[in-house]
Coordinates of C-alpha atoms in Angstrom, one line a residue:
Chain A
M1 CA 12.7 24.1 -24.5
L2 CA 15.2 23.8 -21.6
D3 CA 18.2 21.7 -20.8
I4 CA 17.6 19.2 -18.1
P5 CA 18.9 20.6 -14.8
V6 CA 21.4 18.6 -13.0
N7 CA 21.3 18.0 -9.2
E8 CA 24.9 17.5 -8.0
T9 CA 24.2 17.5 -4.3
V10 CA 21.5 14.9 -3.6
T11 CA 23.0 11.5 -2.6
L12 CA 21.4 8.1 -2.3
A13 CA 22.1 8.2 1.5
D14 CA 20.0 11.4 1.7
L15 CA 17.2 9.8 -0.2
T16 CA 17.4 6.7 1.9
R17 CA 17.2 8.6 5.1
D18 CA 14.3 11.0 4.2
P19 CA 13.5 11.7 0.6
Y20 CA 10.3 13.7 1.2
P21 CA 11.8 17.2 1.8
I22 CA 14.0 16.6 -1.3
Y23 CA 11.0 15.6 -3.5
R24 CA 9.0 18.6 -2.2
Q25 CA 11.8 20.9 -3.4
M26 CA 12.1 19.1 -6.7
R27 CA 8.4 19.3 -7.4
A28 CA 8.5 23.0 -6.8
Q29 CA 11.8 23.9 -8.6
T30 CA 13.1 21.0 -10.8
P31 CA 10.3 18.5 -11.4
V32 CA 12.4 16.9 -14.1
V33 CA 16.0 16.7 -13.0
R34 CA 19.1 14.6 -13.6
V35 CA 20.4 13.4 -10.2
A36 CA 24.2 13.3 -10.8
Q37 CA 25.0 10.6 -8.3
T38 CA 22.6 8.1 -9.9
N39 CA 22.9 9.4 -13.5
R40 CA 19.1 9.0 -13.7
I41 CA 16.4 11.5 -14.4
F42 CA 14.0 12.0 -11.5
V43 CA 10.4 12.9 -12.3
T44 CA 8.4 14.0 -9.3
R45 CA 5.1 15.5 -10.3
F46 CA 1.8 13.5 -10.2
E47 CA 0.7 14.3 -13.8
H48 CA 4.1 13.3 -15.2
T49 CA 4.7 10.0 -13.3
K50 CA 1.2 8.8 -14.2
W51 CA 1.6 9.7 -17.9
I52 CA 5.0 8.0 -18.1
K53 CA 3.6 4.7 -16.6
E54 CA 0.6 4.8 -19.0
N55 CA 2.8 5.2 -22.1
P56 CA 4.9 2.1 -22.2
E57 CA 5.7 2.5 -26.0
I58 CA 7.7 5.6 -25.1
F59 CA 8.8 4.6 -21.6
S60 CA 9.7 0.9 -21.7
S61 CA 10.1 -1.5 -18.8
D62 CA 12.3 -3.7 -21.0
D63 CA 15.8 -3.7 -19.6
P64 CA 17.5 -7.1 -19.6
M65 CA 20.7 -5.4 -18.3
T66 CA 19.6 -4.7 -14.8
P67 CA 20.8 -6.8 -11.9
M68 CA 17.3 -8.3 -11.8
K69 CA 18.3 -10.9 -14.4
P70 CA 21.2 -12.5 -12.5
A71 CA 19.3 -12.1 -9.2
F72 CA 16.2 -13.9 -10.4
Q73 CA 18.2 -16.1 -12.9
A74 CA 15.6 -15.0 -15.5
H75 CA 14.4 -12.1 -17.6
T76 CA 11.2 -11.5 -15.6
L77 CA 7.8 -10.0 -16.5
M78 CA 8.7 -6.9 -14.5
R79 CA 11.2 -6.0 -17.2
K80 CA 9.1 -6.8 -20.2
D81 CA 6.5 -4.9 -22.3
G82 CA 3.5 -5.6 -24.5
D83 CA 2.2 -9.1 -25.3
E84 CA 5.1 -10.9 -23.7
H85 CA 4.5 -9.2 -20.4
R86 CA 0.7 -9.7 -20.7
A87 CA 1.0 -13.4 -21.4
E88 CA 3.2 -14.0 -18.4
R89 CA 1.2 -11.8 -16.1
M90 CA -2.2 -13.2 -17.1
A91 CA -0.9 -16.7 -16.5
M92 CA -1.0 -16.0 -12.7
Q93 CA -3.5 -13.2 -12.4
P94 CA -6.5 -15.4 -11.7
A95 CA -4.9 -16.4 -8.4
F96 CA -5.0 -12.7 -7.3
S97 CA -8.4 -11.8 -8.7
P98 CA -11.1 -10.4 -6.5
K99 CA -13.3 -13.4 -7.3
V100 CA -10.7 -15.9 -6.1
I101 CA -9.9 -13.8 -3.1
R102 CA -13.6 -14.1 -2.2
T103 CA -14.0 -17.8 -2.9
D104 CA -10.7 -19.1 -1.8
W105 CA -8.6 -16.7 0.2
A106 CA -10.8 -14.5 2.4
D107 CA -11.7 -17.2 5.0
L108 CA -8.2 -18.7 5.0
Y109 CA -6.5 -15.3 5.5
T110 CA -8.9 -14.4 8.3
K111 CA -8.0 -17.7 10.0
L112 CA -4.2 -17.1 9.4
A113 CA -4.5 -13.5 10.7
E114 CA -6.4 -14.6 13.8
D115 CA -3.8 -17.3 14.4
Y116 CA -0.9 -14.9 14.2
V117 CA -2.6 -12.1 16.2
S118 CA -3.6 -14.6 18.9
R119 CA 0.1 -15.5 19.4
L120 CA 1.0 -11.9 20.4
P121 CA 1.4 -11.5 24.2
K122 CA -1.2 -9.1 25.6
G123 CA 0.3 -6.6 28.1
E124 CA 3.8 -6.9 26.7
T125 CA 5.9 -4.7 24.4
V126 CA 6.9 -6.3 21.1
D127 CA 8.4 -5.2 17.8
L128 CA 5.3 -5.6 15.7
F129 CA 7.3 -5.2 12.5
S130 CA 9.3 -8.4 13.0
D131 CA 6.7 -10.2 15.2
L132 CA 3.7 -9.7 13.0
C133 CA 4.0 -7.5 9.8
G134 CA 6.7 -9.7 8.2
P135 CA 5.6 -13.2 9.2
I136 CA 1.9 -12.8 8.3
A137 CA 2.8 -11.3 4.9
A138 CA 5.0 -14.3 4.3
R139 CA 2.4 -16.8 5.4
I140 CA -0.4 -15.3 3.3
L141 CA 1.9 -15.1 0.2
A142 CA 3.0 -18.7 0.7
H143 CA -0.6 -19.9 0.4
M144 CA -1.4 -17.6 -2.5
L145 CA 1.5 -19.0 -4.5
G146 CA 1.0 -22.6 -3.5
L147 CA 4.1 -22.9 -1.4
E148 CA 2.6 -23.8 2.0
E149 CA 5.6 -25.9 2.7
A150 CA 7.9 -22.9 2.9
T151 CA 8.4 -21.5 6.4
D152 CA 7.9 -17.8 7.2
E153 CA 11.6 -17.5 7.7
Q154 CA 12.4 -19.0 4.3
M155 CA 9.9 -16.8 2.5
Q156 CA 11.2 -13.6 4.1
R157 CA 14.9 -14.6 3.5
W158 CA 14.3 -15.5 -0.1
S159 CA 12.5 -12.3 -0.7
Q160 CA 15.2 -10.2 0.9
R161 CA 18.0 -12.0 -1.1
L162 CA 16.1 -11.5 -4.4
I163 CA 15.6 -7.8 -3.5
D164 CA 19.3 -7.4 -2.5
G165 CA 20.4 -9.1 -5.8
A166 CA 18.0 -7.0 -7.9
G167 CA 19.5 -3.9 -6.4
N168 CA 23.1 -5.0 -6.8
F169 CA 24.1 -2.4 -9.3
G170 CA 27.7 -2.6 -8.1
N171 CA 27.9 -6.3 -9.1
D172 CA 29.0 -7.4 -5.7
P173 CA 29.6 -11.2 -6.2
E174 CA 28.7 -11.9 -2.6
L175 CA 25.1 -10.6 -3.1
F176 CA 24.7 -12.7 -6.2
A177 CA 26.0 -15.8 -4.4
L178 CA 23.3 -15.3 -1.8
S179 CA 20.6 -14.8 -4.3
D180 CA 21.9 -17.9 -6.2
A181 CA 21.6 -19.9 -3.0
A182 CA 18.1 -18.7 -2.5
N183 CA 17.2 -19.6 -6.1
A184 CA 18.5 -23.1 -5.5
E185 CA 16.3 -23.5 -2.5
M186 CA 13.3 -22.1 -4.2
N187 CA 13.8 -24.2 -7.3
A188 CA 14.0 -27.3 -5.1
L189 CA 10.7 -26.5 -3.4
F190 CA 9.0 -25.7 -6.8
E191 CA 10.0 -29.2 -8.1
Q192 CA 8.8 -30.8 -4.9
V193 CA 5.3 -29.2 -4.9
M194 CA 4.7 -29.3 -8.7
P195 CA 3.2 -32.9 -8.7
R196 CA 0.7 -31.9 -6.0
H197 CA -0.5 -28.9 -7.9
I198 CA -0.9 -30.9 -11.1
A199 CA -2.7 -33.8 -9.4
E200 CA -4.9 -31.5 -7.3
P201 CA -5.5 -28.3 -9.3
N202 CA -6.3 -25.3 -7.0
N203 CA -6.4 -21.5 -7.2
S204 CA -2.8 -20.9 -6.0
A205 CA -0.7 -19.1 -8.6
F206 CA 1.6 -22.1 -9.2
S207 CA -1.3 -24.4 -9.8
V208 CA -3.2 -21.9 -12.0
M209 CA -0.1 -21.5 -14.2
L210 CA 0.6 -25.3 -14.4
N211 CA -3.0 -26.2 -15.3
A212 CA -3.6 -23.4 -17.8
K213 CA -5.0 -24.4 -21.2
T214 CA -1.8 -23.1 -22.8
P215 CA 0.8 -22.9 -20.1
I216 CA 3.7 -20.6 -20.2
P217 CA 7.2 -22.3 -20.1
I218 CA 8.1 -23.7 -16.7
R219 CA 11.1 -21.4 -16.3
Q220 CA 8.8 -18.4 -16.7
M221 CA 6.5 -19.9 -14.0
Y222 CA 9.4 -20.1 -11.7
A223 CA 10.4 -16.5 -12.6
N224 CA 6.8 -15.3 -11.9
I225 CA 6.7 -17.0 -8.5
K226 CA 10.0 -15.5 -7.6
I227 CA 8.8 -12.0 -8.7
A228 CA 5.8 -12.6 -6.4
I229 CA 8.1 -13.6 -3.5
G230 CA 10.5 -10.7 -4.1
G231 CA 7.6 -8.2 -4.5
G232 CA 4.9 -9.7 -2.3
I233 CA 6.3 -9.7 1.2
N234 CA 7.9 -6.4 2.0
E235 CA 5.1 -4.3 0.5
P236 CA 2.3 -5.6 2.7
R237 CA 4.7 -5.8 5.6
D238 CA 5.8 -2.1 5.1
A239 CA 2.2 -1.0 4.4
L240 CA 0.9 -2.6 7.6
A241 CA 3.7 -1.0 9.7
T242 CA 3.2 2.4 8.0
I243 CA -0.6 2.4 8.5
L244 CA -0.2 1.3 12.2
Y245 CA 2.3 4.1 12.7
G246 CA 0.0 6.6 11.1
L247 CA -3.0 5.6 13.2
L248 CA -1.1 5.3 16.5
T249 CA 0.4 8.7 16.1
N250 CA -2.9 10.3 15.2
P251 CA -5.2 8.9 17.9
E252 CA -8.2 11.2 17.0
Q253 CA -8.1 9.7 13.5
L254 CA -7.9 6.2 14.9
D255 CA -11.0 6.9 17.1
E256 CA -12.9 8.1 14.0
V257 CA -11.7 5.1 11.9
K258 CA -13.0 2.7 14.6
R259 CA -16.3 4.6 14.8
Q260 CA -16.8 4.6 11.1
D261 CA -15.2 1.2 10.4
A262 CA -13.1 3.1 7.9
W263 CA -10.2 0.6 7.8
L264 CA -10.1 0.6 4.0
D265 CA -9.7 4.4 4.0
A266 CA -6.9 4.0 6.5
F267 CA -5.2 1.5 4.2
E268 CA -5.4 3.8 1.2
E269 CA -4.1 6.8 3.1
G270 CA -1.2 4.8 4.6
V271 CA 0.1 3.6 1.2
R272 CA -0.5 7.1 -0.3
W273 CA 1.4 8.7 2.6
V274 CA 4.5 6.4 2.4
A275 CA 4.3 4.2 -0.7
P276 CA 6.0 0.9 0.0
I277 CA 7.4 1.0 -3.5
Q278 CA 8.6 4.6 -3.9
V279 CA 10.3 4.6 -7.3
S280 CA 10.0 2.8 -10.6
G281 CA 12.5 2.9 -13.5
R282 CA 11.6 3.2 -17.2
R283 CA 13.8 3.5 -20.3
T284 CA 13.0 6.0 -23.0
T285 CA 12.6 4.5 -26.5
Q286 CA 12.6 7.8 -28.3
E287 CA 13.2 11.5 -27.8
V288 CA 10.3 12.8 -25.7
Q289 CA 9.2 15.9 -23.9
I290 CA 8.4 15.8 -20.2
G291 CA 7.2 19.2 -18.9
D292 CA 9.5 21.8 -20.2
H293 CA 12.3 19.4 -21.0
V294 CA 13.3 17.2 -23.9
I295 CA 14.8 13.9 -23.0
G296 CA 16.8 11.8 -25.4
P297 CA 16.3 8.1 -26.2
N298 CA 17.8 5.4 -23.9
E299 CA 17.7 7.5 -20.8
T300 CA 16.6 6.0 -17.5
V301 CA 13.7 7.9 -16.1
M302 CA 12.8 7.3 -12.4
T303 CA 9.1 7.9 -11.8
I304 CA 8.9 8.9 -8.1
Q305 CA 5.4 7.8 -7.1
A306 CA 6.3 8.6 -3.5
S307 CA 6.5 12.2 -4.6
A308 CA 3.5 12.1 -6.9
N309 CA 1.4 10.9 -3.9
R310 CA 2.2 14.1 -2.0
D311 CA 2.0 16.5 -5.0
E312 CA 0.5 19.9 -3.9
A313 CA -1.3 20.1 -7.2
V314 CA -3.4 17.1 -6.2
Y315 CA -3.4 16.8 -2.4
A316 CA -3.9 19.5 0.2
D317 CA -1.3 19.1 2.9
G318 CA -0.1 15.8 1.3
E319 CA 2.9 15.5 3.7
A320 CA 0.4 14.7 6.5
F321 CA -1.3 11.4 7.3
N322 CA -5.0 12.1 7.1
V323 CA -7.4 9.3 6.6
F324 CA -10.3 11.7 6.1
R325 CA -8.7 13.8 3.4
D326 CA -10.6 14.5 0.1
K327 CA -10.4 11.3 -1.9
H328 CA -8.1 11.3 -4.9
P329 CA -6.6 8.2 -6.5
H330 CA -3.0 7.7 -5.5
Q331 CA -0.1 6.0 -7.4
A332 CA 1.2 3.6 -4.8
F333 CA 0.1 0.7 -7.0
G334 CA 1.4 2.4 -10.1
S335 CA -0.6 2.7 -13.3
G336 CA -0.5 1.3 -16.8
P337 CA 0.4 -2.3 -17.7
H338 CA 2.5 -2.9 -14.6
H339 CA -0.2 -1.8 -12.2
C340 CA 0.3 -3.9 -9.0
A341 CA -1.1 -7.3 -9.4
G342 CA -1.5 -7.6 -5.7
A343 CA -3.5 -4.4 -5.1
Q344 CA -6.8 -6.0 -4.4
V345 CA -5.3 -8.7 -2.2
A346 CA -3.4 -6.1 -0.2
R347 CA -6.6 -4.0 0.3
R348 CA -8.5 -7.0 1.5
T349 CA -5.9 -8.7 3.7
L350 CA -4.9 -5.5 5.4
G351 CA -7.9 -3.1 5.1
Q352 CA -10.6 -5.7 5.7
I353 CA -9.0 -8.4 7.7
M354 CA -5.8 -7.4 9.6
L355 CA -6.4 -3.9 10.7
P356 CA -9.9 -4.4 12.3
L357 CA -8.8 -7.7 13.8
L358 CA -5.7 -6.2 15.4
F359 CA -7.5 -3.2 17.0
E360 CA -10.3 -5.4 18.2
R361 CA -7.8 -7.6 20.0
F362 CA -5.6 -4.7 21.3
P363 CA -7.9 -1.6 21.4
N364 CA -5.4 0.4 23.5
M365 CA -2.1 -0.6 21.9
A366 CA 0.4 2.2 21.8
L367 CA 3.8 2.9 20.3
T368 CA 6.3 3.1 23.2
D369 CA 7.9 6.2 21.6
P370 CA 7.3 7.2 18.0
H371 CA 10.8 8.7 17.9
E372 CA 12.2 5.2 18.3
V373 CA 10.8 4.2 15.0
I374 CA 13.4 4.2 12.2
W375 CA 12.3 4.9 8.7
S376 CA 14.5 4.0 5.8
G377 CA 14.5 3.4 2.1
F378 CA 14.8 5.0 -1.3
G379 CA 13.3 2.2 -3.7
F380 CA 11.3 0.5 -1.0
R381 CA 10.4 2.5 2.1
G382 CA 8.9 1.8 5.5
P383 CA 9.6 1.6 9.2
L384 CA 12.4 -0.8 10.2
N385 CA 10.9 -1.4 13.6
L386 CA 7.6 -0.8 15.4
P387 CA 7.9 -1.1 19.2
I388 CA 4.3 -1.4 20.5
T389 CA 2.8 -2.2 23.9
L390 CA -0.1 -4.5 23.4
A391 CA -3.1 -3.5 25.5
Chain B
M1 CA -20.4 15.3 -29.1
T2 CA -21.7 11.9 -28.2
K3 CA -24.1 11.5 -25.3
I4 CA -23.6 8.6 -23.0
T5 CA -25.9 7.6 -20.1
F6 CA -24.4 5.9 -17.0
V7 CA -26.9 4.0 -14.9
Q8 CA -26.1 3.1 -11.3
P9 CA -27.3 -0.2 -9.7
D10 CA -29.9 1.8 -7.7
G11 CA -31.3 3.3 -10.9
R12 CA -29.8 6.8 -10.7
S13 CA -28.6 7.9 -14.1
Q14 CA -26.4 10.6 -15.5
T15 CA -26.2 11.6 -19.1
V16 CA -22.9 13.2 -20.1
S17 CA -21.2 14.5 -23.2
A18 CA -18.3 12.3 -24.3
R19 CA -15.4 13.4 -26.4
V20 CA -15.0 11.3 -29.6
G21 CA -11.7 9.4 -29.3
D22 CA -11.8 9.0 -25.6
S23 CA -12.7 5.7 -24.1
V24 CA -15.9 5.2 -22.1
M25 CA -13.7 4.7 -19.1
Q26 CA -12.1 8.2 -19.6
T27 CA -15.5 9.7 -20.1
A28 CA -16.7 8.2 -16.8
L29 CA -13.6 9.5 -15.0
A30 CA -13.9 13.0 -16.6
H31 CA -17.5 13.2 -15.1
S32 CA -16.7 11.5 -11.8
I33 CA -19.1 8.6 -12.4
D34 CA -19.3 6.3 -9.3
G35 CA -18.2 2.7 -9.8
I36 CA -15.5 3.3 -12.4
F37 CA -12.0 3.3 -10.8
A38 CA -9.7 2.4 -13.7
E39 CA -6.7 1.9 -11.5
C40 CA -4.4 0.8 -14.3
G41 CA -5.4 3.8 -16.4
G42 CA -6.7 1.9 -19.4
A43 CA -4.0 -0.7 -19.9
M44 CA -6.5 -3.6 -19.6
M45 CA -4.7 -4.9 -16.5
C46 CA -7.0 -4.4 -13.5
A47 CA -10.7 -4.9 -14.3
T48 CA -11.8 -1.9 -12.1
C49 CA -13.7 -0.2 -15.0
H50 CA -16.1 -3.1 -15.4
C51 CA -19.6 -2.2 -16.8
Y52 CA -22.5 -3.8 -18.6
V53 CA -23.4 -2.7 -22.1
E54 CA -26.2 -4.2 -24.2
D55 CA -25.5 -2.4 -27.4
A56 CA -24.2 -4.2 -30.5
R57 CA -22.6 -0.9 -31.7
T58 CA -19.8 -1.4 -29.1
G59 CA -18.7 -4.7 -30.7
Q60 CA -17.3 -7.7 -28.9
A61 CA -14.8 -8.0 -26.1
S62 CA -11.4 -9.2 -27.3
Q63 CA -9.8 -12.4 -25.8
G64 CA -7.6 -10.3 -23.6
E65 CA -10.6 -8.3 -22.3
E66 CA -12.4 -11.6 -21.6
D67 CA -9.5 -12.9 -19.6
L68 CA -9.5 -9.8 -17.5
L69 CA -13.3 -9.9 -17.0
D70 CA -12.8 -13.3 -15.4
C71 CA -10.9 -11.4 -12.7
A72 CA -13.5 -8.7 -12.2
E73 CA -14.8 -8.0 -8.7
D74 CA -18.5 -8.0 -9.6
E75 CA -20.8 -10.4 -11.2
V76 CA -19.8 -11.1 -14.8
R77 CA -22.6 -11.3 -17.4
P78 CA -22.7 -11.8 -21.1
S79 CA -23.0 -8.0 -21.4
S80 CA -19.9 -7.4 -19.3
R81 CA -17.2 -5.1 -20.8
L82 CA -14.2 -3.2 -19.6
S83 CA -15.1 0.4 -20.3
C84 CA -11.5 1.3 -21.1
Q85 CA -11.8 -0.9 -24.2
I86 CA -14.9 0.9 -25.7
K87 CA -13.8 3.8 -27.8
V88 CA -16.3 6.7 -28.1
T89 CA -17.3 7.4 -31.7
E90 CA -20.1 9.6 -33.1
D91 CA -22.0 6.4 -33.9
L92 CA -22.3 5.6 -30.2
D93 CA -24.5 8.5 -29.5
G94 CA -27.2 7.5 -26.9
L95 CA -25.1 4.6 -25.5
V96 CA -26.4 3.3 -22.1
V97 CA -23.8 1.9 -19.7
H98 CA -24.8 0.1 -16.5
L99 CA -22.5 0.0 -13.5
P100 CA -22.1 -3.1 -11.4
V101 CA -23.1 -3.6 -7.8
A102 CA -20.1 -3.3 -5.5
V103 CA -19.4 -6.6 -3.9
D104 CA -17.9 -6.4 -0.5

């Protein structure tokens, strides 16, 4: 058994700029390593990250001390385990189920996507990240949650404030003031729409929770909706931007995707290549061995799914975007009890609706210059801009 | 060793040796059976290992399993189960598992 190696050099700034060469080196040399600057143990190999997520008794999500609690003004299901987590998650899961997507959402989302795409000016150059990827993700989520009254701007702003607050490990009071203000706006809207969802039950998440046979407490419904707002906009936004970048910088693959109608494969490859959520934290409940190393209890382990998704042991040339690679399940949606509740919705809205629609309307769209695209992020990652000429 | 037969909607079938103690889902993954995805890895959270089993030896679905089956992609029948919730025992030798039709 070996001591856990310590990496003194890697900084959060390095990881935010481009983590992939760092992860590649970690997978090869130090697959279990304490990163001194964060005082967290990074786990970067596919087999380890998957195993950690699937063993919640050893690797708990329960951590009421993270800034998530003040940011969301609640201890949320993301930070719970076992029956408590299951009860809260299952309270809203029906709204995201494949069945309800088929019966309720598919037609509506197609219409919304057509609406948003038709507003884009053909022949002009726009930033598709801010003009499409963000707003359509916000609109679709607003409907799914039962918050049609919220504007795209509100949904995106609330989401960002919650994320900023949840990542506020330095306890900056300014960030919590902003998340508090967002919470107040959200709470007011929830109160406003609640009577409608009770009077007219529907398949939105809020209505499903309110009209359940044994409803969870209202405050947990609020917390659930906020989790969905905090976690349901930037992922589809970043996934769409990433997939578009991958396809537009690999035109021969794009041609083949069009020919085969392989949009779902393009979706899976995009989220494998750059997972919108790159990292998840777990707390050890006991002493446990990972690879060659023994880790003590109460350590924070970061499972790096971004790295697992490029692991040489699983993927040939995993650093490259290749829609037509040999298929292997990826970990972009995680695994275990906290497996992404929005996975099926994301596949359908992006892979079956948005991608084919967008390329049908703008078959010759092109990035003005791939080098202008700025990638950023350690916890969440994607392009920050996507300048595209629509043709 | 327990033999389990997986039958695809088109009638193709494959009989494999299952390890006692694994789940039917793990058995399917180990033998690359089409139609079982098991995205959540057996946490009873995704309903992507849905199958049909008409065999009393496998017992009844729990309430939690029933709740998830309501979220399954494919047609849910009285024989619907999540294969991650069926544990392979020596008693299950000869079990027949039908895979659902993919709905798209």
